[in-house]
mmCIF file of C-alpha atoms (C1' of nucleotides) in Angstrom:
data_model
loop_
_atom_site.group_PDB
_atom_site.id
_atom_site.type_symbol
_atom_site.label_atom_id
_atom_site.label_comp_id
_atom_site.label_asym_id
_atom_site.label_seq_id
_atom_site.Cartn_x
_atom_site.Cartn_y
_atom_site.Cartn_z
ATOM 1 C CA MET A 28 42.777 26.998 99.925
ATOM 2 C CA VAL A 29 45.256 29.730 99.171
ATOM 3 C CA THR A 30 44.081 32.074 101.900
ATOM 4 C CA GLU A 31 45.523 30.371 104.928
ATOM 5 C CA THR A 32 45.141 32.078 108.268
ATOM 6 C CA LYS A 33 48.476 33.107 109.647
ATOM 7 C CA LEU A 34 49.107 33.707 113.325
ATOM 8 C CA SER A 35 51.285 36.319 114.959
ATOM 9 C CA PRO A 36 53.670 35.156 117.719
ATOM 10 C CA ALA A 37 51.236 36.383 120.377
ATOM 11 C CA GLU A 38 48.339 34.500 118.778
ATOM 12 C CA MET A 39 50.466 31.414 118.373
ATOM 13 C CA SER A 40 51.443 31.552 122.006
ATOM 14 C CA GLU A 41 47.793 31.907 122.976
ATOM 15 C CA ARG A 42 46.734 28.988 120.782
ATOM 16 C CA THR A 43 49.443 26.571 121.848
ATOM 17 C CA GLY A 44 50.015 27.600 125.435
ATOM 18 C CA VAL A 45 53.718 27.914 124.673
ATOM 19 C CA SER A 46 55.448 31.211 125.465
ATOM 20 C CA ILE A 47 56.751 33.386 122.646
ATOM 21 C CA ASP A 48 60.266 32.983 123.985
ATOM 22 C CA THR A 49 59.943 29.239 123.937
ATOM 23 C CA LEU A 50 58.550 29.266 120.398
ATOM 24 C CA ARG A 51 61.593 31.225 119.255
ATOM 25 C CA TYR A 52 63.845 28.906 121.237
ATOM 26 C CA TYR A 53 62.357 25.838 119.542
ATOM 27 C CA GLU A 54 62.891 27.440 116.170
ATOM 28 C CA ARG A 55 66.504 28.293 116.955
ATOM 29 C CA GLU A 56 67.063 24.709 118.041
ATOM 30 C CA GLY A 57 65.596 23.346 114.835
ATOM 31 C CA LEU A 58 62.443 21.901 116.384
ATOM 32 C CA VAL A 59 60.172 24.139 114.337
ATOM 33 C CA GLN A 60 61.116 24.690 110.734
ATOM 34 C CA ASN A 61 60.237 27.002 107.875
ATOM 35 C CA VAL A 62 58.314 29.545 109.885
ATOM 36 C CA THR A 63 57.209 32.186 107.398
ATOM 37 C CA ARG A 64 57.704 35.903 107.884
ATOM 38 C CA ALA A 65 55.589 38.967 107.256
ATOM 39 C CA GLU A 66 57.102 41.773 105.198
ATOM 40 C CA ASN A 67 58.299 43.492 108.341
ATOM 41 C CA GLY A 68 60.203 40.381 109.397
ATOM 42 C CA HIS A 69 57.692 39.266 112.033
ATOM 43 C CA ARG A 70 56.903 35.556 112.261
ATOM 44 C CA ARG A 71 53.642 34.223 110.877
ATOM 45 C CA TYR A 72 52.631 30.770 112.001
ATOM 46 C CA SER A 73 50.367 28.436 110.050
ATOM 47 C CA GLU A 74 47.728 26.028 111.317
ATOM 48 C CA ASN A 75 50.182 23.268 110.531
ATOM 49 C CA ASP A 76 52.629 24.891 112.904
ATOM 50 C CA VAL A 77 49.948 24.860 115.595
ATOM 51 C CA LEU A 78 49.442 21.127 115.082
ATOM 52 C CA TRP A 79 53.157 20.435 115.103
ATOM 53 C CA ILE A 80 53.671 22.360 118.338
ATOM 54 C CA GLY A 81 50.969 20.158 119.842
ATOM 55 C CA VAL A 82 52.817 17.030 118.806
ATOM 56 C CA LEU A 83 56.099 18.482 119.959
ATOM 57 C CA ARG A 84 54.755 19.339 123.409
ATOM 58 C CA CYS A 85 53.199 15.940 123.713
ATOM 59 C CA LEU A 86 56.470 14.201 122.922
ATOM 60 C CA ARG A 87 58.402 16.530 125.222
ATOM 61 C CA ALA A 88 55.934 15.785 128.007
ATOM 62 C CA THR A 89 56.796 12.116 127.672
ATOM 63 C CA GLY A 90 60.476 12.771 128.143
ATOM 64 C CA MET A 91 61.658 12.943 124.560
ATOM 65 C CA THR A 92 64.687 15.242 124.616
ATOM 66 C CA MET A 93 65.283 18.322 122.500
ATOM 67 C CA GLU A 94 68.049 16.393 120.782
ATOM 68 C CA GLN A 95 65.740 13.556 119.776
ATOM 69 C CA LEU A 96 63.068 15.955 118.605
ATOM 70 C CA ARG A 97 65.597 17.841 116.518
ATOM 71 C CA HIS A 98 66.612 14.581 114.901
ATOM 72 C CA TYR A 99 62.999 13.713 114.206
ATOM 73 C CA CYS A 100 62.524 17.134 112.582
ATOM 74 C CA GLU A 101 65.578 16.712 110.432
ATOM 75 C CA LEU A 102 64.284 13.387 109.224
ATOM 76 C CA GLY A 103 60.970 14.994 108.372
ATOM 77 C CA ALA A 104 62.755 17.688 106.382
ATOM 78 C CA GLN A 105 64.609 15.043 104.388
ATOM 79 C CA GLY A 106 61.446 13.667 102.879
ATOM 80 C CA VAL A 107 59.673 10.356 102.555
ATOM 81 C CA THR A 108 62.815 8.235 102.372
ATOM 82 C CA THR A 109 63.292 8.693 106.106
ATOM 83 C CA ILE A 110 59.857 7.353 107.002
ATOM 84 C CA PRO A 111 61.195 3.962 108.124
ATOM 85 C CA GLU A 112 63.622 5.640 110.501
ATOM 86 C CA ARG A 113 60.915 7.960 111.817
ATOM 87 C CA ARG A 114 58.643 5.004 112.391
ATOM 88 C CA GLN A 115 61.413 3.239 114.253
ATOM 89 C CA LEU A 116 62.055 6.305 116.357
ATOM 90 C CA LEU A 117 58.411 6.550 117.342
ATOM 91 C CA THR A 118 58.173 2.833 117.996
ATOM 92 C CA ASP A 119 61.183 3.034 120.297
ATOM 93 C CA HIS A 120 59.766 6.016 122.086
ATOM 94 C CA ARG A 121 56.445 4.272 122.444
ATOM 95 C CA ALA A 122 58.172 1.554 124.427
ATOM 96 C CA VAL A 123 59.773 4.178 126.655
ATOM 97 C CA VAL A 124 56.385 5.722 127.358
ATOM 98 C CA GLU A 125 54.863 2.343 128.167
ATOM 99 C CA GLN A 126 57.687 1.784 130.593
ATOM 100 C CA GLN A 127 56.886 5.113 132.207
ATOM 101 C CA VAL A 128 53.250 4.119 132.576
ATOM 102 C CA ALA A 129 54.351 0.919 134.268
ATOM 103 C CA GLU A 130 56.552 2.856 136.679
ATOM 104 C CA LEU A 131 53.780 5.288 137.493
ATOM 105 C CA ASN A 132 51.471 2.398 138.235
ATOM 106 C CA GLU A 133 54.061 0.970 140.584
ATOM 107 C CA ALA A 134 54.250 4.348 142.252
ATOM 108 C CA LEU A 135 50.482 4.437 142.622
ATOM 109 C CA ALA A 136 50.587 1.036 144.270
ATOM 110 C CA LEU A 137 53.263 2.242 146.664
ATOM 111 C CA ILE A 138 51.334 5.392 147.506
ATOM 112 C CA ASP A 139 48.209 3.329 148.142
ATOM 113 C CA HIS A 140 50.194 1.025 150.353
ATOM 114 C CA LYS A 141 51.464 3.989 152.374
ATOM 115 C CA LEU A 142 47.982 5.453 152.606
ATOM 116 C CA GLU A 143 46.676 2.121 153.827
ATOM 117 C CA TYR A 144 49.322 2.213 156.507
ATOM 118 C CA TYR A 145 48.237 5.677 157.652
ATOM 119 C CA ARG A 146 44.620 4.584 158.064
ATOM 120 C CA MET B 4 67.007 -7.940 166.833
ATOM 121 C CA VAL B 5 69.861 -5.910 168.162
ATOM 122 C CA THR B 6 72.380 -6.997 165.544
ATOM 123 C CA GLU B 7 71.165 -5.033 162.578
ATOM 124 C CA THR B 8 73.219 -5.184 159.407
ATOM 125 C CA LYS B 9 74.690 -1.844 158.609
ATOM 126 C CA LEU B 10 75.775 -0.830 155.130
ATOM 127 C CA SER B 11 78.734 1.275 154.105
ATOM 128 C CA PRO B 12 78.122 4.074 151.592
ATOM 129 C CA ALA B 13 79.457 1.880 148.779
ATOM 130 C CA GLU B 14 77.158 -0.983 149.744
ATOM 131 C CA MET B 15 74.213 1.372 150.096
ATOM 132 C CA SER B 16 74.884 2.770 146.671
ATOM 133 C CA GLU B 17 75.051 -0.743 145.260
ATOM 134 C CA ARG B 18 71.812 -1.775 146.950
ATOM 135 C CA THR B 19 69.778 1.274 146.006
ATOM 136 C CA GLY B 20 71.272 2.183 142.658
ATOM 137 C CA VAL B 21 71.796 5.715 143.953
ATOM 138 C CA SER B 22 75.288 7.195 143.771
ATOM 139 C CA ILE B 23 77.213 7.917 146.952
ATOM 140 C CA ASP B 24 77.274 11.592 146.063
ATOM 141 C CA THR B 25 73.521 11.645 145.676
ATOM 142 C CA LEU B 26 73.014 9.822 148.972
ATOM 143 C CA ARG B 27 75.076 12.494 150.715
ATOM 144 C CA TYR B 28 73.217 15.183 148.827
ATOM 145 C CA TYR B 29 69.846 13.805 149.954
ATOM 146 C CA GLU B 30 71.072 13.755 153.535
ATOM 147 C CA ARG B 31 72.301 17.344 153.337
ATOM 148 C CA GLU B 32 68.945 18.373 151.942
ATOM 149 C CA GLY B 33 67.077 16.689 154.768
ATOM 150 C CA LEU B 34 65.568 13.894 152.671
ATOM 151 C CA VAL B 35 67.345 11.175 154.613
ATOM 152 C CA GLN B 36 67.544 11.617 158.347
ATOM 153 C CA ASN B 37 69.392 10.150 161.298
ATOM 154 C CA VAL B 38 71.997 8.249 159.333
ATOM 155 C CA THR B 39 74.199 6.579 161.907
ATOM 156 C CA ARG B 40 77.980 6.761 161.898
ATOM 157 C CA ALA B 41 80.749 4.284 162.568
ATOM 158 C CA GLU B 42 83.401 5.246 165.129
ATOM 159 C CA ASN B 43 85.589 6.662 162.381
ATOM 160 C CA GLY B 44 82.808 8.983 161.253
ATOM 161 C CA HIS B 45 81.808 6.951 158.190
ATOM 162 C CA ARG B 46 78.126 6.570 157.464
ATOM 163 C CA ARG B 47 76.356 3.309 158.244
ATOM 164 C CA TYR B 48 72.997 2.786 156.606
ATOM 165 C CA SER B 49 70.267 0.536 157.976
ATOM 166 C CA GLU B 50 67.815 -1.678 156.099
ATOM 167 C CA ASN B 51 65.200 0.932 156.914
ATOM 168 C CA ASP B 52 67.303 3.489 155.082
ATOM 169 C CA VAL B 53 67.358 1.172 152.065
ATOM 170 C CA LEU B 54 63.568 0.990 152.110
ATOM 171 C CA TRP B 55 63.204 4.716 152.520
ATOM 172 C CA ILE B 56 65.536 5.443 149.610
ATOM 173 C CA GLY B 57 63.309 3.174 147.532
ATOM 174 C CA VAL B 58 60.245 5.183 148.463
ATOM 175 C CA LEU B 59 62.091 8.429 147.920
ATOM 176 C CA ARG B 60 63.237 7.446 144.442
ATOM 177 C CA CYS B 61 59.779 6.267 143.558
ATOM 178 C CA LEU B 62 58.243 9.562 144.589
ATOM 179 C CA ARG B 63 60.985 11.527 142.834
ATOM 180 C CA ALA B 64 60.378 9.498 139.685
ATOM 181 C CA THR B 65 56.775 10.656 139.732
ATOM 182 C CA GLY B 66 57.795 14.285 139.830
ATOM 183 C CA MET B 67 57.633 15.010 143.527
ATOM 184 C CA THR B 68 60.175 17.766 144.132
ATOM 185 C CA MET B 69 63.011 17.799 146.627
ATOM 186 C CA GLU B 70 61.133 20.519 148.464
ATOM 187 C CA GLN B 71 57.995 18.403 148.851
ATOM 188 C CA LEU B 72 60.008 15.385 149.906
ATOM 189 C CA ARG B 73 61.842 17.440 152.506
ATOM 190 C CA HIS B 74 58.514 18.590 153.878
ATOM 191 C CA TYR B 75 57.251 15.006 153.995
ATOM 192 C CA CYS B 76 60.393 13.998 155.904
ATOM 193 C CA GLU B 77 60.000 16.809 158.377
ATOM 194 C CA LEU B 78 56.432 15.716 159.039
ATOM 195 C CA GLY B 79 57.636 12.180 159.620
ATOM 196 C CA ALA B 80 60.210 13.429 162.110
ATOM 197 C CA GLN B 81 57.532 15.310 164.024
ATOM 198 C CA GLY B 82 55.690 12.130 164.942
ATOM 199 C CA VAL B 83 52.196 10.725 164.673
ATOM 200 C CA THR B 84 50.385 14.028 165.031
ATOM 201 C CA THR B 85 51.335 14.875 161.465
ATOM 202 C CA ILE B 86 49.813 11.735 159.977
ATOM 203 C CA PRO B 87 46.711 13.531 158.664
ATOM 204 C CA GLU B 88 48.880 16.022 156.836
ATOM 205 C CA ARG B 89 51.098 13.289 155.439
ATOM 206 C CA ARG B 90 48.056 11.407 154.254
ATOM 207 C CA GLN B 91 46.769 14.541 152.580
ATOM 208 C CA LEU B 92 50.121 15.107 150.912
ATOM 209 C CA LEU B 93 50.158 11.603 149.501
ATOM 210 C CA THR B 94 46.557 11.815 148.420
ATOM 211 C CA ASP B 95 47.284 15.037 146.565
ATOM 212 C CA HIS B 96 50.332 13.547 144.940
ATOM 213 C CA ARG B 97 48.371 10.467 143.968
ATOM 214 C CA ALA B 98 46.052 12.679 141.938
ATOM 215 C CA VAL B 99 49.067 14.256 140.234
ATOM 216 C CA VAL B 100 50.382 10.834 139.271
ATOM 217 C CA GLU B 101 47.013 9.772 137.904
ATOM 218 C CA GLN B 102 47.002 12.905 135.808
ATOM 219 C CA GLN B 103 50.429 11.939 134.487
ATOM 220 C CA VAL B 104 49.172 8.498 133.550
ATOM 221 C CA ALA B 105 46.303 10.094 131.663
ATOM 222 C CA GLU B 106 48.725 12.343 129.771
ATOM 223 C CA LEU B 107 50.987 9.440 128.906
ATOM 224 C CA ASN B 108 48.016 7.539 127.557
ATOM 225 C CA GLU B 109 47.117 10.501 125.401
ATOM 226 C CA ALA B 110 50.681 10.534 124.145
ATOM 227 C CA LEU B 111 50.492 6.832 123.336
ATOM 228 C CA ALA B 112 47.352 7.459 121.324
ATOM 229 C CA LEU B 113 49.077 10.245 119.436
ATOM 230 C CA ILE B 114 52.126 8.109 118.734
ATOM 231 C CA ASP B 115 49.904 5.302 117.485
ATOM 232 C CA HIS B 116 48.080 7.743 115.279
ATOM 233 C CA LYS B 117 51.372 8.913 113.790
ATOM 234 C CA LEU B 118 52.544 5.349 113.309
ATOM 235 C CA GLU B 119 49.301 4.534 111.554
ATOM 236 C CA TYR B 120 49.949 7.437 109.250
ATOM 237 C CA TYR B 121 53.423 6.135 108.396
ATOM 238 C CA ARG B 122 52.098 2.708 107.415
ATOM 239 C "C1'" DG C 20 56.442 63.833 115.423
ATOM 240 C "C1'" DA C 21 56.113 61.560 119.896
ATOM 241 C "C1'" DA C 22 54.640 57.713 122.201
ATOM 242 C "C1'" DC C 23 53.459 53.145 122.244
ATOM 243 C "C1'" DA C 24 53.053 48.253 121.154
ATOM 244 C "C1'" DA C 25 54.531 44.277 118.962
ATOM 245 C "C1'" DC C 26 58.061 42.276 117.280
ATOM 246 C "C1'" DC C 27 63.225 41.385 116.114
ATOM 247 C "C1'" DT C 28 68.299 39.524 117.495
ATOM 248 C "C1'" DG C 29 72.119 37.640 120.160
ATOM 249 C "C1'" DG C 30 73.305 36.439 124.329
ATOM 250 C "C1'" DA C 31 73.035 36.077 129.412
ATOM 251 C "C1'" DG C 32 70.692 34.118 133.430
ATOM 252 C "C1'" DC C 33 68.016 30.750 136.050
ATOM 253 C "C1'" DG C 34 66.243 26.595 138.762
ATOM 254 C "C1'" DC C 35 66.508 22.028 139.529
ATOM 255 C "C1'" DA C 36 68.734 17.887 140.692
ATOM 256 C "C1'" DC C 37 72.409 16.230 140.756
ATOM 257 C "C1'" DT C 38 77.760 15.498 140.086
ATOM 258 C "C1'" DC C 39 82.398 16.526 140.728
ATOM 259 C "C1'" DC C 40 86.454 18.308 143.080
ATOM 260 C "C1'" DA C 41 90.172 19.650 146.461
ATOM 261 C "C1'" DG C 42 92.078 18.802 150.461
ATOM 262 C "C1'" DG C 43 91.900 16.044 154.568
ATOM 263 C "C1'" DT C 44 91.276 11.776 157.989
ATOM 264 C "C1'" DC C 45 91.782 7.150 159.223
ATOM 265 C "C1'" DA C 46 92.657 2.029 159.164
ATOM 266 C "C1'" DA C 47 94.790 -1.850 156.893
ATOM 267 C "C1'" DG C 48 98.459 -4.053 154.396
ATOM 268 C "C1'" DC C 49 103.105 -4.305 153.031
ATOM 269 C "C1'" DG D 6 106.414 4.352 158.229
ATOM 270 C "C1'" DC D 7 104.512 4.563 153.561
ATOM 271 C "C1'" DT D 8 101.028 3.643 150.374
ATOM 272 C "C1'" DT D 9 96.401 2.662 149.288
ATOM 273 C "C1'" DG D 10 91.582 3.015 149.459
ATOM 274 C "C1'" DA D 11 87.293 4.191 151.385
ATOM 275 C "C1'" DC D 12 85.437 7.735 153.366
ATOM 276 C "C1'" DC D 13 84.856 12.737 155.153
ATOM 277 C "C1'" DT D 14 83.583 18.093 154.313
ATOM 278 C "C1'" DG D 15 82.349 22.399 152.002
ATOM 279 C "C1'" DG D 16 81.772 24.232 147.923
ATOM 280 C "C1'" DA D 17 82.024 24.635 142.848
ATOM 281 C "C1'" DG D 18 80.484 22.934 138.335
ATOM 282 C "C1'" DT D 19 77.151 20.789 134.949
ATOM 283 C "C1'" DG D 20 73.250 19.927 131.687
ATOM 284 C "C1'" DC D 21 68.776 20.614 130.428
ATOM 285 C "C1'" DG D 22 65.065 23.376 129.110
ATOM 286 C "C1'" DC D 23 63.647 27.168 129.205
ATOM 287 C "C1'" DT D 24 63.273 32.468 130.468
ATOM 288 C "C1'" DC D 25 64.782 37.021 130.533
ATOM 289 C "C1'" DC D 26 67.172 41.116 128.913
ATOM 290 C "C1'" DA D 27 69.231 45.036 126.206
ATOM 291 C "C1'" DG D 28 69.115 47.441 122.352
ATOM 292 C "C1'" DG D 29 66.938 48.048 117.882
ATOM 293 C "C1'" DT D 30 63.145 48.250 114.036
ATOM 294 C "C1'" DT D 31 58.594 48.910 112.339
ATOM 295 C "C1'" DG D 32 53.812 50.377 112.160
ATOM 296 C "C1'" DT D 33 49.906 52.720 114.303
ATOM 297 C "C1'" DT D 34 47.577 56.294 117.105
ATOM 298 C "C1'" DC D 35 47.051 60.730 118.971
#
DNA sequence: GAACAACCTGGAGCGCACTCCAGGTCAAGC
DNA sequence: GCTTGACCTGGAGTGCGCTCCAGGTTGTTC
């Protein structure tokens, strides 16, 4: 379709749960690329941008740093030749997340142990 | 036993994996209490302190803030009457950690989805 | 045409959890 | 008695990820 819905910053913020300031910050830092503009210079976000912000927030929530995300974005911008590296990056991060899950489970065990003790 | 092994700051740091500066910082902030001193004024940590630092780090690693940990410590210092509140605090935090696990699992699913896409 | 709202930019400020530093004490070894 | 090293204190500095601000433009509404 040619007629793609475009979102204003306020709408984008509403849709993603990310503040307008943070959206601009991400763009400045290279974590969101090629945001289009209306004739008056205002940003217009696409549905793809909405999806990407979702991914971005998800990866951030698992401890991926701004730096790593920027790198991942740059790879994406460079085209399909970087797919192996992107896959590697995600695979590595996957291991980090699994490690986090393991640590949280340890923490749960410790909390349960403490709770047991308080009974 | 009366003859309890006491650890110097350097030994404590070695044992817990927490830097000497951070150990002092925790003490200043009320997260580690009643650290004994040698005659020359140097700190001497007990095995109990080692255990407590382990718990503290575990709770910190799950996102419990310094503020919450300080509160938990203060409750501990106030004696057994605060046990219900401590139990409540841990129970609440347990739910937070479970929520984190759920989010990490969502992230893993997303990463796997992306990886699938790159294949 | 005045007021208002939504947005723009560059840059400053903030909160958290450390981390580092300057200047000093004290005990042990040479 | 001088150096060295481990420690002390109070306070300043750091890095990350936002968050806020001042001053300006544009478009709409009364």
